[in-house]
Short mmCIF file of C-alpha atoms in Angstrom, two decimals:
data_model
loop_
_atom_site.label_atom_id
_atom_site.label_comp_id
_atom_site.label_asym_id
_atom_site.label_seq_id
_atom_site.Cartn_x
_atom_site.Cartn_y
_atom_site.Cartn_z
CA MET A 92 27.47 -34.21 12.02
CA GLY A 93 24.18 -35.43 10.55
CA LEU A 94 20.60 -35.68 11.71
CA ASN A 95 19.65 -38.97 13.35
CA ASN A 96 16.98 -41.29 12.02
CA LYS A 97 14.27 -40.30 14.49
CA ILE A 98 11.16 -39.16 12.64
CA MET A 99 9.38 -36.09 14.00
CA THR A 100 7.75 -34.72 10.89
CA ILE A 101 5.07 -32.47 12.44
CA LEU A 102 5.84 -30.93 15.83
CA SER A 103 2.50 -29.34 16.70
CA ILE A 104 -0.87 -28.58 15.18
CA LEU A 105 0.61 -25.07 14.76
CA ASP A 106 3.58 -26.45 12.80
CA GLN A 107 2.24 -25.04 9.56
CA ASP A 108 1.67 -21.74 7.80
CA LEU A 109 -0.39 -18.84 9.11
CA TYR A 110 -2.34 -18.50 5.85
CA LYS A 111 -3.95 -21.90 6.39
CA PHE A 112 -5.58 -20.74 9.62
CA SER A 113 -6.54 -17.34 8.21
CA THR A 114 -8.15 -19.01 5.20
CA SER A 115 -9.85 -21.60 7.41
CA TYR A 116 -11.46 -18.82 9.44
CA ALA A 117 -12.52 -16.96 6.28
CA TYR A 118 -14.32 -20.08 5.01
CA MET A 119 -15.87 -20.63 8.43
CA LYS A 120 -17.16 -17.06 8.64
CA LEU A 121 -18.43 -16.61 5.08
CA TYR A 122 -18.93 -20.08 3.60
CA PRO A 123 -19.34 -22.58 6.47
CA GLU A 124 -21.20 -25.12 4.30
CA ALA A 125 -18.69 -25.09 1.43
CA GLU A 126 -16.83 -28.33 0.75
CA GLY A 127 -13.66 -29.11 -1.15
CA THR A 128 -11.08 -31.68 -2.14
CA PHE A 129 -7.35 -31.08 -1.88
CA SER A 130 -5.22 -33.16 -4.24
CA PHE A 131 -1.48 -33.80 -4.07
CA CYS A 132 0.64 -33.10 -7.15
CA ASP A 133 4.29 -34.10 -7.66
CA ARG A 134 5.65 -31.93 -10.47
CA ASN A 135 8.68 -34.22 -10.84
CA ASN A 136 6.60 -37.41 -11.25
CA THR A 137 8.79 -39.25 -8.75
CA VAL A 138 8.57 -43.04 -8.67
CA PHE A 139 7.67 -43.28 -5.01
CA GLU A 140 7.86 -47.07 -4.87
CA GLU A 141 11.63 -46.62 -5.08
CA ILE A 142 11.73 -44.22 -2.12
CA LYS A 143 13.28 -45.98 0.85
CA SER A 144 11.45 -45.48 4.13
CA PRO A 145 13.61 -43.79 6.78
CA ILE A 146 11.81 -45.84 9.45
CA VAL A 147 13.67 -49.03 10.30
CA GLY A 148 11.60 -52.13 9.54
CA VAL A 149 9.10 -50.33 7.30
CA ASN A 150 9.61 -50.81 3.56
CA SER A 151 6.48 -49.37 1.94
CA ILE A 152 6.34 -45.61 1.50
CA ILE A 153 2.53 -45.81 1.73
CA ASP A 154 2.76 -47.60 5.07
CA THR A 155 5.22 -44.96 6.27
CA LEU A 156 2.91 -42.14 5.19
CA LYS A 157 -0.04 -43.75 6.94
CA MET A 158 1.98 -44.03 10.14
CA GLU A 159 2.76 -40.31 9.92
CA PHE A 160 -0.89 -39.47 9.21
CA VAL A 161 -1.89 -41.36 12.37
CA LYS A 162 0.59 -39.22 14.33
CA LEU A 163 -0.89 -36.13 12.69
CA SER A 164 -4.40 -37.13 13.76
CA ASN A 165 -3.25 -37.29 17.39
CA LEU A 166 -2.23 -33.63 17.50
CA SER A 167 -4.41 -31.02 19.16
CA LEU A 168 -4.10 -27.37 20.13
CA THR A 169 -2.90 -26.95 23.70
CA LEU A 170 -4.24 -24.26 25.99
CA ALA A 171 -0.84 -22.52 26.00
CA GLU A 172 -0.78 -22.51 22.19
CA LYS A 173 -4.33 -21.17 22.05
CA ASN A 174 -3.50 -18.34 24.45
CA TRP A 175 -0.42 -17.40 22.41
CA CYS A 176 -2.48 -17.28 19.20
CA VAL A 177 -5.17 -15.13 20.79
CA LYS A 178 -2.52 -12.62 21.89
CA HIS A 179 -0.30 -12.59 18.80
CA ILE A 180 -2.81 -13.20 15.99
CA PRO A 181 -5.63 -10.89 17.11
CA TYR A 182 -7.21 -10.49 13.66
CA ILE A 183 -8.38 -14.12 13.89
CA PRO A 184 -10.91 -14.02 16.75
CA GLU A 185 -10.64 -16.09 19.90
CA VAL A 186 -13.71 -18.13 18.98
CA TYR A 187 -11.77 -19.65 16.08
CA TRP A 188 -8.86 -20.75 18.29
CA GLU A 189 -11.38 -22.15 20.76
CA TRP A 190 -12.89 -24.19 17.90
CA LEU A 191 -9.41 -25.37 16.92
CA ARG A 192 -8.93 -26.69 20.46
CA GLY A 193 -11.51 -29.36 19.57
CA PHE A 194 -10.20 -30.06 16.06
CA ASN A 195 -8.22 -33.14 15.09
CA PHE A 196 -7.04 -34.22 11.66
CA ASP A 197 -9.13 -37.20 10.54
CA PHE A 198 -6.90 -40.07 9.46
CA ASP A 199 -9.78 -41.73 7.60
CA LYS A 200 -10.23 -38.72 5.33
CA ILE A 201 -6.64 -38.89 4.01
CA VAL A 202 -6.68 -41.22 1.00
CA CYS A 203 -3.26 -42.09 -0.44
CA TRP A 204 -2.14 -44.58 -3.07
CA LEU A 205 0.42 -45.31 -5.79
CA ASP A 206 -0.85 -45.55 -9.36
CA GLU A 207 0.33 -48.09 -11.95
CA GLU A 208 3.40 -45.96 -12.66
CA LYS A 209 4.10 -45.77 -8.90
CA HIS A 210 3.39 -42.06 -8.68
CA LEU A 211 2.00 -40.84 -5.37
CA HIS A 212 -1.58 -39.60 -5.00
CA ILE A 213 -3.15 -38.09 -1.89
CA GLU A 214 -6.64 -36.63 -1.55
CA VAL A 215 -8.65 -35.18 1.32
CA THR A 216 -12.29 -34.08 1.18
CA ASP A 217 -14.19 -32.19 3.89
CA TYR A 218 -15.73 -28.82 4.69
CA LEU A 219 -13.35 -26.19 3.35
CA TYR A 220 -12.70 -24.66 6.76
CA LYS A 221 -11.38 -28.05 7.83
CA VAL A 222 -9.80 -29.49 4.70
CA THR A 223 -7.63 -26.43 4.02
CA LEU A 224 -5.68 -27.29 7.19
CA TYR A 225 -4.43 -30.59 5.75
CA GLU A 226 -2.34 -29.14 2.91
CA VAL A 227 0.84 -27.94 4.61
CA PRO A 228 1.31 -30.81 7.12
CA ILE A 229 0.84 -33.43 4.39
CA LEU A 230 3.35 -31.68 2.13
CA ALA A 231 5.83 -31.34 4.99
CA ILE A 232 5.48 -35.04 5.80
CA VAL A 233 6.01 -36.14 2.19
CA SER A 234 8.91 -33.71 1.76
CA GLU A 235 10.67 -34.98 4.87
CA LEU A 236 10.26 -38.66 3.99
CA TYR A 237 11.46 -38.00 0.44
CA SER A 238 14.38 -35.82 1.56
CA ARG A 239 15.59 -38.09 4.33
CA SER A 240 15.52 -41.10 2.00
CA GLN A 241 18.33 -39.46 0.03
CA GLY A 242 20.73 -39.29 2.98
CA ALA A 243 21.57 -37.47 6.20
CA VAL A 244 22.27 -33.75 6.24
CA ASN A 245 25.65 -32.40 7.28
CA ILE A 246 24.50 -29.80 9.80
CA SER A 247 27.76 -27.83 9.79
CA LYS A 248 27.64 -27.40 6.01
CA ALA A 249 23.95 -26.49 6.12
CA ILE A 250 24.59 -23.78 8.71
CA ASP A 251 27.59 -22.46 6.75
CA LYS A 252 25.34 -22.09 3.68
CA LEU A 253 22.73 -20.34 5.77
CA ASP A 254 25.26 -17.93 7.25
CA LYS A 255 26.34 -16.84 3.76
CA LYS A 256 22.72 -16.05 2.93
CA ILE A 257 22.31 -14.16 6.18
CA ASN A 258 25.43 -12.13 5.35
CA ILE A 259 23.95 -11.12 1.98
CA ALA A 260 20.66 -10.13 3.64
CA ASN A 261 22.40 -8.10 6.31
CA GLU A 262 24.80 -6.41 3.89
CA TYR A 263 22.09 -5.26 1.47
CA GLY A 264 19.23 -4.80 3.94
CA LEU A 265 17.08 -7.47 2.28
CA LYS A 266 13.78 -7.79 4.14
CA PHE A 267 12.34 -11.30 3.93
CA SER A 268 10.15 -13.85 5.69
CA GLU A 269 10.89 -17.54 6.11
CA PHE A 270 8.32 -19.52 4.05
CA GLY A 271 9.89 -22.98 4.07
CA THR A 272 7.50 -25.34 5.90
CA ARG A 273 5.94 -27.17 2.94
CA ARG A 274 9.12 -28.44 1.26
CA ARG A 275 11.60 -28.56 4.14
CA TYR A 276 14.23 -31.25 4.53
CA SER A 277 12.99 -32.01 8.03
CA SER A 278 11.30 -30.39 11.01
CA THR A 279 14.57 -30.68 12.95
CA LEU A 280 16.61 -28.78 10.36
CA HIS A 281 13.80 -26.25 9.97
CA ASP A 282 13.97 -25.57 13.70
CA LEU A 283 17.73 -25.01 13.60
CA ILE A 284 17.41 -22.65 10.64
CA VAL A 285 14.69 -20.49 12.19
CA GLN A 286 16.69 -20.31 15.43
CA ARG A 287 19.74 -19.15 13.45
CA LEU A 288 17.71 -16.54 11.57
CA LYS A 289 16.39 -15.19 14.85
CA GLU A 290 19.92 -14.96 16.28
CA LYS A 291 21.88 -13.71 13.26
CA CYS A 292 19.29 -11.87 11.15
CA PRO A 293 16.75 -10.35 13.56
CA ILE A 294 16.27 -7.09 11.67
CA ASN A 295 16.01 -8.28 8.07
CA CYS A 296 14.23 -11.60 8.69
CA VAL A 297 10.92 -9.96 9.56
CA GLY A 298 9.11 -13.17 10.50
CA THR A 299 8.18 -16.75 9.66
CA SER A 300 5.06 -18.21 8.09
CA ASN A 301 5.24 -21.12 10.56
CA ILE A 302 3.19 -20.34 13.68
CA TYR A 303 4.89 -22.97 15.85
CA PHE A 304 8.33 -21.48 15.24
CA ALA A 305 7.00 -17.92 15.52
CA MET A 306 5.78 -18.88 18.99
CA LYS A 307 8.96 -20.75 19.94
CA TYR A 308 11.36 -17.99 18.84
CA ASP A 309 9.22 -14.91 19.51
CA MET A 310 8.90 -13.93 15.86
CA ILE A 311 6.07 -12.37 13.88
CA PRO A 312 3.83 -14.92 12.09
CA MET A 313 3.64 -13.87 8.44
CA GLY A 314 1.18 -14.73 5.69
CA THR A 315 -1.09 -13.72 2.85
CA PHE A 316 -4.10 -15.46 1.37
CA PRO A 317 -3.52 -18.44 -0.95
CA HIS A 318 -4.31 -19.34 -4.54
CA GLU A 319 -7.05 -21.64 -3.29
CA TRP A 320 -9.09 -18.63 -2.13
CA ILE A 321 -9.26 -17.25 -5.68
CA MET A 322 -9.64 -20.75 -7.16
CA PHE A 323 -12.70 -21.31 -4.94
CA HIS A 324 -14.26 -18.03 -6.04
CA GLY A 325 -13.47 -18.77 -9.69
CA ALA A 326 -15.05 -22.20 -9.57
CA VAL A 327 -18.22 -20.99 -7.85
CA TRP A 328 -18.81 -17.59 -9.48
CA GLY A 329 -16.76 -17.60 -12.66
CA TYR A 330 -13.24 -16.61 -13.56
CA GLN A 331 -13.90 -13.01 -14.56
CA GLU A 332 -15.13 -12.13 -11.06
CA ALA A 333 -12.83 -14.39 -9.04
CA ASN A 334 -10.06 -11.95 -8.10
CA TYR A 335 -12.47 -9.11 -7.33
CA LEU A 336 -14.79 -11.27 -5.22
CA GLY A 337 -11.82 -12.90 -3.49
CA MET A 338 -10.46 -9.50 -2.48
CA ARG A 339 -13.92 -8.34 -1.44
CA ASP A 340 -14.45 -11.36 0.81
CA TRP A 341 -10.96 -11.08 2.31
CA VAL A 342 -11.70 -7.48 3.27
CA ARG A 343 -15.09 -8.56 4.67
CA THR A 344 -13.24 -11.03 6.87
CA TYR A 345 -10.10 -9.13 7.90
CA ASP A 346 -11.01 -5.46 7.44
CA GLY A 347 -7.55 -4.41 6.26
CA ASN A 348 -5.36 -6.96 8.04
CA LEU A 349 -3.34 -9.49 6.02
CA GLY A 350 -3.42 -7.02 3.16
CA ILE A 351 -1.19 -8.58 0.50
CA PHE A 352 -3.03 -9.60 -2.69
CA LEU A 353 -1.78 -12.81 -4.34
CA MET A 354 -2.36 -11.79 -7.93
CA ASP A 355 -1.33 -14.67 -10.21
CA THR A 356 -4.03 -17.34 -9.77
CA TYR A 357 -5.25 -16.64 -13.32
CA THR A 358 -2.07 -14.83 -14.44
CA SER A 359 -0.76 -11.61 -12.96
CA ARG A 360 -2.07 -9.59 -15.90
CA ILE A 361 -5.63 -10.57 -15.07
CA GLY A 362 -5.05 -10.12 -11.35
CA LEU A 363 -3.76 -6.58 -11.80
CA LYS A 364 -6.60 -5.77 -14.18
CA ASN A 365 -9.10 -6.93 -11.53
CA MET A 366 -7.42 -4.85 -8.80
CA SER A 367 -9.75 -1.86 -8.66
CA LEU A 368 -8.88 1.52 -7.17
CA LYS A 369 -10.77 0.58 -4.02
CA PHE A 370 -8.80 -2.60 -3.43
CA ALA A 371 -5.50 -1.09 -4.58
CA LYS A 372 -5.95 1.43 -1.76
CA LEU A 373 -7.21 -1.08 0.81
CA PHE A 374 -4.51 -3.71 0.26
CA ASP A 375 -0.95 -2.94 1.35
CA GLY A 376 0.50 -4.53 -1.76
CA VAL A 377 0.75 -7.65 -3.92
CA ARG A 378 2.65 -10.93 -3.99
CA GLN A 379 4.48 -12.10 -7.14
CA ASP A 380 4.66 -15.90 -7.15
CA SER A 381 5.27 -16.78 -10.81
CA GLY A 382 6.61 -15.34 -14.03
CA ASP A 383 9.42 -12.86 -14.65
CA GLU A 384 10.02 -10.75 -11.56
CA TYR A 385 11.26 -7.72 -13.47
CA LYS A 386 8.48 -7.67 -16.06
CA ILE A 387 5.71 -8.24 -13.54
CA GLY A 388 7.22 -5.87 -10.97
CA ASN A 389 7.21 -3.10 -13.59
CA GLU A 390 3.60 -3.94 -14.46
CA VAL A 391 2.65 -3.66 -10.80
CA ILE A 392 4.25 -0.21 -10.57
CA GLU A 393 2.49 0.92 -13.74
CA ARG A 394 -0.87 -0.34 -12.47
CA TYR A 395 -0.52 1.68 -9.28
CA LYS A 396 0.44 4.76 -11.29
CA GLU A 397 -2.52 4.18 -13.62
CA LEU A 398 -4.79 4.21 -10.56
CA GLY A 399 -3.18 7.40 -9.25
CA ILE A 400 -1.40 5.68 -6.37
CA ASP A 401 2.22 6.36 -5.45
CA PRO A 402 3.95 2.93 -5.81
CA THR A 403 6.44 3.80 -3.06
CA THR A 404 3.54 3.61 -0.59
CA LYS A 405 2.90 -0.02 -1.59
CA THR A 406 4.74 -3.33 -1.23
CA ILE A 407 5.54 -6.14 -3.63
CA VAL A 408 6.45 -9.47 -2.03
CA PHE A 409 8.51 -11.73 -4.31
CA SER A 410 8.19 -15.44 -3.56
CA ASN A 411 8.90 -17.43 -6.73
CA ALA A 412 11.67 -19.94 -5.94
CA LEU A 413 14.03 -17.22 -4.71
CA ASP A 414 17.59 -17.56 -3.53
CA PHE A 415 19.42 -14.69 -1.89
CA ASN A 416 21.59 -13.72 -4.87
CA LYS A 417 18.51 -13.52 -7.08
CA TYR A 418 16.61 -11.57 -4.46
CA ARG A 419 19.52 -9.13 -4.01
CA ASP A 420 19.43 -8.29 -7.72
CA ILE A 421 15.64 -7.86 -7.70
CA PHE A 422 15.80 -5.71 -4.58
CA THR A 423 18.48 -3.49 -6.08
CA TYR A 424 16.53 -3.07 -9.33
CA PHE A 425 13.28 -1.97 -7.64
CA LYS A 426 14.75 -0.10 -4.67
CA GLY A 427 13.23 3.36 -4.36
CA ARG A 428 10.44 2.58 -6.85
CA ILE A 429 8.27 0.37 -4.61
CA HIS A 430 8.74 -1.21 -1.20
CA VAL A 431 10.29 -4.66 -1.73
CA SER A 432 10.04 -7.75 0.45
CA ALA A 433 10.26 -11.50 -0.11
CA GLY A 434 9.10 -14.86 1.09
CA ILE A 435 11.91 -17.41 0.82
CA GLY A 436 11.16 -21.06 1.39
CA THR A 437 12.96 -24.09 -0.04
CA ASN A 438 16.26 -22.22 -0.44
CA LEU A 439 16.29 -21.78 3.32
CA THR A 440 14.88 -25.06 4.63
CA ASN A 441 16.02 -27.59 2.01
CA ASP A 442 19.32 -26.37 0.57
CA THR A 443 21.15 -29.50 1.65
CA GLY A 444 22.89 -30.81 -1.46
CA PHE A 445 20.02 -33.23 -2.08
CA LYS A 446 17.27 -32.62 -4.61
CA PRO A 447 14.22 -31.13 -2.88
CA ALA A 448 10.76 -32.47 -3.62
CA ASN A 449 8.78 -30.36 -6.10
CA ILE A 450 5.34 -30.93 -4.65
CA VAL A 451 2.12 -29.00 -4.12
CA MET A 452 -1.35 -29.77 -2.79
CA LYS A 453 -4.12 -27.67 -4.25
CA LEU A 454 -7.89 -27.35 -4.20
CA SER A 455 -9.08 -29.56 -7.07
CA LYS A 456 -12.87 -29.32 -6.69
CA CYS A 457 -15.37 -27.54 -4.50
CA ARG A 458 -19.04 -26.73 -4.00
CA ILE A 459 -20.65 -24.02 -1.94
CA ASN A 460 -22.99 -26.48 -0.19
CA LYS A 461 -24.25 -30.05 -0.46
CA ASN A 462 -27.13 -29.03 -2.75
CA GLN A 463 -24.80 -27.81 -5.49
CA GLU A 464 -22.78 -29.70 -8.10
CA TRP A 465 -19.05 -30.10 -7.62
CA LYS A 466 -17.00 -27.57 -9.58
CA LYS A 467 -13.47 -28.18 -10.87
CA CYS A 468 -10.78 -25.80 -9.61
CA ILE A 469 -7.83 -24.66 -11.71
CA LYS A 470 -4.82 -22.38 -11.56
CA ILE A 471 -3.39 -20.60 -14.62
CA SER A 472 0.04 -19.44 -13.57
CA ASP A 473 2.55 -17.11 -15.22
CA ASP A 474 4.81 -20.18 -15.28
CA LEU A 475 3.65 -23.09 -17.43
CA GLY A 476 5.00 -25.61 -14.92
CA LYS A 477 2.70 -24.25 -12.22
CA HIS A 478 -0.57 -24.73 -14.10
CA LEU A 479 -2.95 -27.01 -12.24
CA GLY A 480 -6.27 -28.57 -13.14
CA ASP A 481 -8.45 -30.03 -15.86
CA ASP A 482 -7.54 -29.25 -19.50
CA LYS A 483 -11.15 -28.59 -20.56
CA GLU A 484 -11.65 -26.26 -17.63
CA PHE A 485 -8.50 -24.39 -18.68
CA GLU A 486 -10.07 -23.67 -22.06
CA ILE A 487 -13.28 -22.42 -20.44
CA ALA A 488 -11.32 -20.12 -18.14
CA LYS A 489 -9.08 -18.81 -20.92
CA TYR A 490 -12.14 -18.02 -23.02
CA GLN A 491 -13.84 -16.17 -20.15
CA LEU A 492 -10.69 -14.23 -19.31
CA GLY A 493 -9.60 -13.51 -22.88
CA ILE A 494 -6.18 -15.08 -22.36
#
């Protein structure tokens, strides 16, 4: 049995990750005049002109995307959704959800085109508290159109694969969250997978990053803050202070909630160096999203020990392209030395036999208000393939950071 050809890429304005709303509120509270541009990046340099539209009668992938962006702009937060968010996400105040009731994605702000080599480009510019909300839905739309163009999923085989992963998690007690919205095969398959996780893995699947599915299946919405938060601080105040100021402002906003520090925006080594005793105590743990899990995990443990903190009281969340066999080995290695969890995305929502899209959408420039010059935003990952941004700006950042 396969999925039909009906396109339902985004199911609700809440059909995206918690961290987008938490970051939106942080910008709104602390930097309401700040502006930014989010830019799409396809790490595989796909020739999108060759991608066949899954919509009958529509040939151009750009036309298909624009049709989906129009649908996106028609979404709004319902009263029932708002009330659920107020009750289940109390660290984001009700006033924010009330504001979101009046928010709509602006179709005219989404600029998309194919370049001469037929590579896809998408950009959105707006106030940061608004523009940050575009990232995940746009990625989910592109991922679904790309994935479905390759063929229909065999649902029985997909569920069989999932059940094997669930068996590994249940056998070894692997705690994990579902993080698969951005690069899913489709919203329909995503729904089936989260439902199955809720039914078959209720203890070890501790939640989902997707608020819509958290609401639908009575799960805990999970999230941390994103690279963009540190990239914004780095662009505005300099790279040496970015991690520290990013942590400071997150604490100013959430006062201890959402306490997982994403440490690898300018390499994990720099992130751990910038994690002071104060923030090491305030934050519940760190997230490892690039580099060698074993090397960096050991460095995290040593940093906590250096600061006089018992590592077993802290958490490390692994989230770098994990599958369940890889996560089992990591979990076994670190068990008893630090609390271990994971965010698993594409391996859950797009393990279909087709090649998943390798796409991101990141903050490419920003300014703190209209009176300031635009600043370029970059990311220096522990993985070379995850670097993002301007080459000259990389050299400036490396010089400042001593990398």
